[in-house]
């Protein structure tokens, strides 16, 4: 095989090795037990030698990946397994001898002249000779040799060599062409991590046999970390069993109790077939039965609640006379009495922290002062991985509310789920929040909180409105959407509601709590830690900032059982434990003041007011006009007086302006002049950024100043000839078609003409005159002239010449357009004139022209 490796004939190497092990591997029937043990020792050396030859050769990684049974790591693991079998056979021989002295004195045996030959020393009187050994003597000699060998050390050496080879091979395979970020690279890395965990577990088992419990505990913590991360519950169960036994023997009762609780959760989630016969019989009896698992969890939790104390008795024994719930309640009462009687009682505190081992190992060497290489076990201990079992026992969900009705207060919602088969008592809970000023502690209150209840009420109102609308004739799709909204508000039956601490967290249910937080400063605010107080002598802290954000539950991609803990799913941003505070205290008040009515073609004054309740630094105000669909560009214009003292036309799409600093209780006003050339509606939108955004909007409706209707009647006051004519706003004026409002009149018939006028404002009406004219081919024409005075209305308006403000006096006149009456048709219209008198503040410096007249 060595020659074939030297010649790089790897295919023949694989064939030669497999053939050799297949030929000499099985033991013949009828061999003595000692001979079988010796054969396993020889076979283990064959695997070890083959591994060393392959490791020293130039065999590439592709060949090793294609033939994994010839890789050095696999060969050394096979040698270790064979050495374990040899160790078991030696223990069996020792047991058959009653653990007495060796059956043969090894000093009476020497090596012969040939390889593998041994001779028996023979004493005959004074002469000493040597003779060949019989089969029985040779079997006794082999048995005595097995007594002299340190089997534990041999197995440990082989496993350590296999681990070294695995790490070396993993480092070589991590190089290109397999990239670590690809799916293939991640799969290869996961397989390597699982193999490393298996090797670590085997090494820890040997350390337990050699009573090196401290080293075994460090290695088992690494194994448990890998199996927790990858979700291998069956392997995790075996590792936790051994780790709990090691902690008990090391008198680490706090850690042993936690492993017992985690064992109860893992065993309860596994099918009964997962508990194989390879586990110890006593543990199998405890975990295979659900009732025994409940008793195990109750005993461990009761001992945990009482805190540090005399743990000489077995913490795993359960009493058949006391129920698990009563035992836990009695332990909580005992802890309360001990806490009250002792001035400074010692307590147990657990810390649950998420760990990215790869990132921690990369950062850890730079933090070492002495330059010592960081051990994996030290990193796990530093990040409290020995207490990470609470991650399996309790599931934490929650986050900040998505939309806070009161910006001066934030609400944090927390839900705790119990995965133990027994209830867990909770005497209180707090959250530690962190901002730029430091950290502070906020107590949690039971219940969903006022903000979430307000969200529930809002959705219920929306659902009720949807139901009433569906009764009024909504489509089937709308009715289904309303039904889905009601279903989204339904709270899960597994959610447990309580009113005050203490509370009982029932198995398989959620307990919801909240905290109202008043921000101390603008910027980032996060929940760093959640503290659950199980009793006066036992508490658990979850470092929320160490877990990946955005997940429904801590470290989990889904909620247990698919059960939502909150009534309104959209109300709480689950997994978001950090939020941005844009404003501290009460937000400024934003108000839009406008006149009751606005006339077409006139500049209407609109005022945007900002009132600051607290000192407000520089902020920005964005103004925009949203015109109706199909509006002509330029139909609506907006002017504003900016700090430079002049008027500027603002873009209706949006214009941002900086506001000055405001003291507490002060206000700022921004005047706008809005004009529309047609009767329409638009919306003024104001957004104040301070930096929190405050929105306000107002609908602007522009109307015609007058409406005019002409009626004809056969009798005075009785309209019998024609339907009411359309108002001028809806007609085409004097140029209307001849068929508009036409009516046939009989010769000699008496008719009455009635002119109706309606104004938006209070006006003064004066009739200047009316006359009847007969024109050729035009029939009769009624001509009247009316003047309407708008009084002494004055307002501040922009000067069209110098863009400064002035006093504007408005006067409107209305003149009736001649209405035509003949035997076949009636045609009427109107025209109104606006006469403006503008007194500019620059007192004529802009050469103000004559008052313009606008005809419509």
Coordinates of N, CA, C and O in Angstrom, one line a residue, residues 400 431-441 517 520-521 523-529 545 577-579:
X400 N -41.6 46.5 19.3 CA -42.3 47.8 19.5 C -43.6 47.8 18.6 O -43.7 47.1 17.6
X431 N -37.8 45.2 31.6 CA -37.0 45.3 30.4 C -36.0 46.4 30.6 O -36.2 47.4 31.3
X432 N -34.8 46.2 30.1 CA -33.7 47.2 30.1 C -33.6 47.9 28.8 O -33.3 47.2 27.8
X433 N -33.8 49.2 28.7 CA -33.7 49.9 27.5 C -32.5 50.7 27.4 O -31.9 51.2 28.5
X434 N -32.0 51.0 26.2 CA -30.7 51.7 26.0 C -30.9 52.7 25.0 O -31.6 52.5 23.9
X435 N -30.4 53.9 25.3 CA -30.4 55.0 24.3 C -29.0 55.7 24.4 O -28.1 55.2 25.0
X436 N -28.9 56.9 23.8 CA -27.6 57.6 23.7 C -27.2 58.1 25.1 O -26.0 58.3 25.4
X437 N -28.1 58.2 26.1 CA -27.8 58.6 27.4 C -27.4 57.5 28.3 O -27.0 57.8 29.5
X438 N -27.6 56.3 27.9 CA -27.3 55.1 28.8 C -28.5 54.2 28.8 O -29.2 54.0 27.9
X439 N -28.7 53.5 29.9 CA -29.7 52.4 30.1 C -30.5 52.7 31.3 O -30.1 53.4 32.2
X440 N -31.8 52.2 31.2 CA -32.7 52.3 32.4 C -33.6 51.1 32.3 O -33.8 50.5 31.3
X441 N -34.2 50.8 33.5 CA -35.1 49.7 33.6 C -36.5 50.1 33.7 O -36.9 51.1 34.4
X517 N -43.1 53.3 27.5 CA -41.7 53.9 27.6 C -41.8 55.4 27.1 O -42.3 55.7 26.0
X520 N -36.3 59.5 26.3 CA -35.5 60.6 27.0 C -34.8 61.5 26.0 O -34.5 62.6 26.4
X521 N -34.5 61.0 24.8 CA -33.8 61.8 23.8 C -34.2 61.2 22.4 O -34.6 60.1 22.3
X523 N -33.4 59.8 18.7 CA -32.4 58.9 18.3 C -32.9 57.4 18.4 O -34.1 57.2 18.5
X524 N -31.9 56.5 18.5 CA -32.2 55.1 18.5 C -32.5 54.7 20.0 O -31.7 55.1 20.9
X525 N -33.6 53.9 20.2 CA -33.9 53.4 21.5 C -34.2 51.9 21.3 O -34.9 51.5 20.3
X526 N -33.5 51.1 22.1 CA -33.7 49.6 21.9 C -33.9 48.9 23.2 O -33.5 49.4 24.3
X527 N -34.5 47.7 23.2 CA -34.7 46.9 24.3 C -33.5 45.9 24.4 O -33.3 45.1 23.5
X528 N -32.6 46.1 25.4 CA -31.4 45.3 25.5 C -31.6 44.0 26.2 O -31.0 43.0 25.9
X529 N -32.5 44.0 27.2 CA -32.5 42.8 28.0 C -34.0 42.7 28.6 O -34.6 43.6 28.9
X545 N -30.7 42.0 22.5 CA -29.9 42.6 21.4 C -28.9 41.6 20.8 O -28.4 42.0 19.7
X577 N -36.6 45.0 18.1 CA -36.4 45.5 19.4 C -35.7 46.8 19.5 O -35.3 47.3 20.5
X578 N -35.5 47.5 18.3 CA -34.9 48.8 18.2 C -35.7 49.7 17.4 O -36.2 49.2 16.3
X579 N -36.0 50.9 17.8 CA -36.8 51.8 17.1 C -36.1 53.2 17.0 O -35.2 53.4 17.8

